[in-house]
PDB file of C-alpha atoms in Angstrom:
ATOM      1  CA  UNK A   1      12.658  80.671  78.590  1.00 88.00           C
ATOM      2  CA  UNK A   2      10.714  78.339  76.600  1.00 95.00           C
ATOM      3  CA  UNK A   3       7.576  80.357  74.839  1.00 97.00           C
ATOM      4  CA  UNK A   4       4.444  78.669  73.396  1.00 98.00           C
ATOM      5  CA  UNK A   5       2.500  79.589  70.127  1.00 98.00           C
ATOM      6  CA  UNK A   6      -0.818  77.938  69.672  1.00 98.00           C
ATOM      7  CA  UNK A   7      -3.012  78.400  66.539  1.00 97.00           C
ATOM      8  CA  UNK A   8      -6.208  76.395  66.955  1.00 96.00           C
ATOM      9  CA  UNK A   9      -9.243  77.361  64.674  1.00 94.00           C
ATOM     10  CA  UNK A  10     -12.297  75.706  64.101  1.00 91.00           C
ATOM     11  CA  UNK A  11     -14.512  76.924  60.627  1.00 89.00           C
ATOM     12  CA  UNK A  12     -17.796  74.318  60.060  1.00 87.00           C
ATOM     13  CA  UNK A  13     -15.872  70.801  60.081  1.00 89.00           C
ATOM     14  CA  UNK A  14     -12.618  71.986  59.379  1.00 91.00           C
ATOM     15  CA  UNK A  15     -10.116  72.403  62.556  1.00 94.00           C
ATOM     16  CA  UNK A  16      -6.447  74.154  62.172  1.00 96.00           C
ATOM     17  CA  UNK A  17      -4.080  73.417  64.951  1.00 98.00           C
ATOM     18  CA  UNK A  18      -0.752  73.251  65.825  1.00 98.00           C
ATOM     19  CA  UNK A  19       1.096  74.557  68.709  1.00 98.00           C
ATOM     20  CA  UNK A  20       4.992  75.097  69.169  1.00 98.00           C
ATOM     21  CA  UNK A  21       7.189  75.044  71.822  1.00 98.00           C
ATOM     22  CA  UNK A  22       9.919  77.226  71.144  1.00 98.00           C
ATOM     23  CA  UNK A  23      13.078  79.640  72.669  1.00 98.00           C
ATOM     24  CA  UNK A  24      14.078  82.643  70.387  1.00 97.00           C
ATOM     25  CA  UNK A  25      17.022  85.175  71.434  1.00 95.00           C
ATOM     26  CA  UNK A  26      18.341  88.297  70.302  1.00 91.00           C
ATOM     27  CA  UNK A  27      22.491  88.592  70.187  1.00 89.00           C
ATOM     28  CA  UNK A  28      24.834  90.600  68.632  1.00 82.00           C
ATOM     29  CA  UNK A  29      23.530  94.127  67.756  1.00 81.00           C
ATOM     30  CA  UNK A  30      25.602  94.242  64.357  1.00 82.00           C
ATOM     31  CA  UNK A  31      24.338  90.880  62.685  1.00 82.00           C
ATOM     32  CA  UNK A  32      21.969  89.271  60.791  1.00 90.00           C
ATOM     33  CA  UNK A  33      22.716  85.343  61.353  1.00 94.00           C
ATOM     34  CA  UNK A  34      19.990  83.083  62.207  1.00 96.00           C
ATOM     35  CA  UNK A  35      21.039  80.215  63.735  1.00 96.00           C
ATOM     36  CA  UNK A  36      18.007  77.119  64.398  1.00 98.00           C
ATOM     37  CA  UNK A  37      18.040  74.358  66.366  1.00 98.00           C
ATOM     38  CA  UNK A  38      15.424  71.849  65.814  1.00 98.00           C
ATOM     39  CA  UNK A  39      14.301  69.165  68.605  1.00 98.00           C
ATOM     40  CA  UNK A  40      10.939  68.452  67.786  1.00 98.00           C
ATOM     41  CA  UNK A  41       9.341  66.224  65.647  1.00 97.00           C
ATOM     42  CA  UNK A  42      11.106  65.378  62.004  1.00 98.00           C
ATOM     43  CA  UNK A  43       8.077  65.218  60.066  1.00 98.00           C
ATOM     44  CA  UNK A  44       7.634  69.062  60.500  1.00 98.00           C
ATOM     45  CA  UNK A  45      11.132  69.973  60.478  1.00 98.00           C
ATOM     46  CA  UNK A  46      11.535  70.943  56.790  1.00 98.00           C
ATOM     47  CA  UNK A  47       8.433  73.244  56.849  1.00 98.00           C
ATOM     48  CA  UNK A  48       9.382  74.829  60.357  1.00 98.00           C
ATOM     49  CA  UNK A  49      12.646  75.406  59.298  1.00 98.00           C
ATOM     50  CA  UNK A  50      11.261  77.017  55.850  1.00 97.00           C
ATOM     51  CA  UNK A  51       9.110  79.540  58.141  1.00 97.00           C
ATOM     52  CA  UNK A  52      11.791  80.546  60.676  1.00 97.00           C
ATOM     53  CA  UNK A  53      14.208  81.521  57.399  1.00 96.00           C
ATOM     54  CA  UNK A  54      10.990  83.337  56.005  1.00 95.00           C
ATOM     55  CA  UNK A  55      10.119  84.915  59.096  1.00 96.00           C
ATOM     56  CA  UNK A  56      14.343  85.673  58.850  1.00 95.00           C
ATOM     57  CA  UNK A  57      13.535  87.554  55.536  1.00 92.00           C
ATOM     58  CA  UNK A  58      11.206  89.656  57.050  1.00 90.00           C
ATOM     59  CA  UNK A  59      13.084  90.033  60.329  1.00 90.00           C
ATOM     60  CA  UNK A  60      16.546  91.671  58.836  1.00 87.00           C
ATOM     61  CA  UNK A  61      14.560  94.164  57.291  1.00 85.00           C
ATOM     62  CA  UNK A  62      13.442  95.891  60.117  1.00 85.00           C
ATOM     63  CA  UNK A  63      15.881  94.970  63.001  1.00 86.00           C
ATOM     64  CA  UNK A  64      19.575  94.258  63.191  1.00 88.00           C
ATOM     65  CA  UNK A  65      20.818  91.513  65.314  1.00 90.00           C
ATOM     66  CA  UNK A  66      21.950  87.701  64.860  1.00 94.00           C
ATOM     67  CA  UNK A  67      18.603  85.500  65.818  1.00 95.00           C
ATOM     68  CA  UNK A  68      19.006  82.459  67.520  1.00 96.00           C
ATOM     69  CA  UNK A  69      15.840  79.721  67.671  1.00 98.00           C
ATOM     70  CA  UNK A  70      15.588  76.501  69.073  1.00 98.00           C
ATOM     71  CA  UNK A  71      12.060  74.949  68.408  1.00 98.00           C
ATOM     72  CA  UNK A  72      11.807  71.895  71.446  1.00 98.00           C
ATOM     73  CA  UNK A  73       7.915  70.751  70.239  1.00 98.00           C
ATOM     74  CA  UNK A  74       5.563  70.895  67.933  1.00 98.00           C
ATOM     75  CA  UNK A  75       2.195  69.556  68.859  1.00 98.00           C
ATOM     76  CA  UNK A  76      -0.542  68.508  66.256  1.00 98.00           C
ATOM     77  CA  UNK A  77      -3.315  66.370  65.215  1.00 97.00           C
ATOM     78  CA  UNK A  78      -3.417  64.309  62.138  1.00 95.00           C
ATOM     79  CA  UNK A  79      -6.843  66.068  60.429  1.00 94.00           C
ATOM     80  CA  UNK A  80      -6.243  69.069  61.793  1.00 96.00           C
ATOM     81  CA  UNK A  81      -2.419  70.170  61.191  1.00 97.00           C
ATOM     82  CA  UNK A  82      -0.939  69.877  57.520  1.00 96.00           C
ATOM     83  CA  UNK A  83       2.695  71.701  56.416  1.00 97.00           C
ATOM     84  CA  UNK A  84       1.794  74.875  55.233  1.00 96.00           C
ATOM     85  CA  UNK A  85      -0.385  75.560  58.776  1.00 97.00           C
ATOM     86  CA  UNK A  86       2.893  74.565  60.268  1.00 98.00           C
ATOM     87  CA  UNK A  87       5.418  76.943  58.100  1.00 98.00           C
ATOM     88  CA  UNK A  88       2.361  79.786  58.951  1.00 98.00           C
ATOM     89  CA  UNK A  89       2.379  79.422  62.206  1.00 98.00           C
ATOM     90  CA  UNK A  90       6.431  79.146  62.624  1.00 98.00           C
ATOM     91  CA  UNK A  91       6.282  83.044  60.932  1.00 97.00           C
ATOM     92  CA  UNK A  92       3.532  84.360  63.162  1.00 97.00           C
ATOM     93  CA  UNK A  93       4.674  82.352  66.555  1.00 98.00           C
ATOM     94  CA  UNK A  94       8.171  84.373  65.989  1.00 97.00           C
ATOM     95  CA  UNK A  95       6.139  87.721  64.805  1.00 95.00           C
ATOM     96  CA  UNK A  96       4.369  87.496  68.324  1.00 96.00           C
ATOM     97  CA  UNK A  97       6.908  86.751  70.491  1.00 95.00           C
ATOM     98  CA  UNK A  98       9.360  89.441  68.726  1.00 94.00           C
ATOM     99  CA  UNK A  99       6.586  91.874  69.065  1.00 92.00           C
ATOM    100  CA  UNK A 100       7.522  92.793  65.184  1.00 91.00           C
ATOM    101  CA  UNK A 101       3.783  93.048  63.550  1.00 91.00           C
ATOM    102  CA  UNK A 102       4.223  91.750  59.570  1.00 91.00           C
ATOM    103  CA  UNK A 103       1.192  94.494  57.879  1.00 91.00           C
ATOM    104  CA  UNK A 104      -0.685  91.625  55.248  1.00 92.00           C
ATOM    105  CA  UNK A 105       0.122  88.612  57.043  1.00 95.00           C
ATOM    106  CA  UNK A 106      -2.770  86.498  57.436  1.00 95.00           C
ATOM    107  CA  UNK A 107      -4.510  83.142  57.579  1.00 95.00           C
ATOM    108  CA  UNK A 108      -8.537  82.657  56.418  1.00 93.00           C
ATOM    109  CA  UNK A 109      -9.776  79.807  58.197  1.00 90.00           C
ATOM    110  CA  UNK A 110     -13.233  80.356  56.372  1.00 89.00           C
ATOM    111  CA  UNK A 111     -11.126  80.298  52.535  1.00 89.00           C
ATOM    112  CA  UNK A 112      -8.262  78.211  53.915  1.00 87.00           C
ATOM    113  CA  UNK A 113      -5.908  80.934  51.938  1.00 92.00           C
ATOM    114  CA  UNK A 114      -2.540  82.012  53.658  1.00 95.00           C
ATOM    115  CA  UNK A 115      -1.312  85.158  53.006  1.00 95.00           C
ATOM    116  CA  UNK A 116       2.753  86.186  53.459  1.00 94.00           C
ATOM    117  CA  UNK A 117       3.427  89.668  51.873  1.00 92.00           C
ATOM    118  CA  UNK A 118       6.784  90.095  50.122  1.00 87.00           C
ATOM    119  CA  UNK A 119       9.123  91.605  52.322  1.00 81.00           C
ATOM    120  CA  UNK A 120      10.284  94.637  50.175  1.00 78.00           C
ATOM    121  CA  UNK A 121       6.346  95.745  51.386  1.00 73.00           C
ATOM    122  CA  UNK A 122       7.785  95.838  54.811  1.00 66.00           C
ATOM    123  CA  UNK A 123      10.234  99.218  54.921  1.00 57.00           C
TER     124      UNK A 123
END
């Protein structure tokens, strides 16, 4: 079942957005794989792919199980969408959808600071 993340902010004259299209699955009770498949647009791959191995990080340290992602779209607008929005919202879309809170992760649309804790914090 394909899920959808959207992060759209507006602060003054400064908009955030990007929204991803994405399937995520739970297999094998005794791993800790992560497997990606990536469909959607190249120019966002490399950060994407940089959040779902940091969301990973975070992931094995609370739950055992091989994760399997396959990311069909990522939508976003040229003033409004930049990489490190994109790698953010790749962590927190999974973090949702997982239903696996990450205590100190955050994003500041009024600073524009982007906060991932380190994920010893997380035991």
């Amino acid at each position: 079942m394909i899920k959808n993340y959207a992060l759209k902010k507006q602060q003054g004259d400064k908009g955030f957005y990007v929204e991803i299209f994405f399937e995520v699955a739970l297999t094998n009770n005794f791993g800790s794989r992560l497997k990606v498949e990536y469909l959607a647009d190249p120019k966002w791959e490399a950060m994407c792919k940089a959040g779902l191995l940091l969301f990973h990080d975070y992931f094995i340290r609370k739950i055992k199980g091989d994760l399997e992602i396959r990311v069909h779209e990522i939508r976003w607008m040229p003033i409004d969408t930049n990489n490190l929005l994109v790698l953010y919202a790749c962590v927190e879309a999974l973090s949702d959808s997982l239903g696996l809170p990450i205590k100190g992760l955050s994003f500041d649309s009024g600073s524009g600071l982007f906060t991932f804790p380190d994920r010893r914090s997380l035991l």
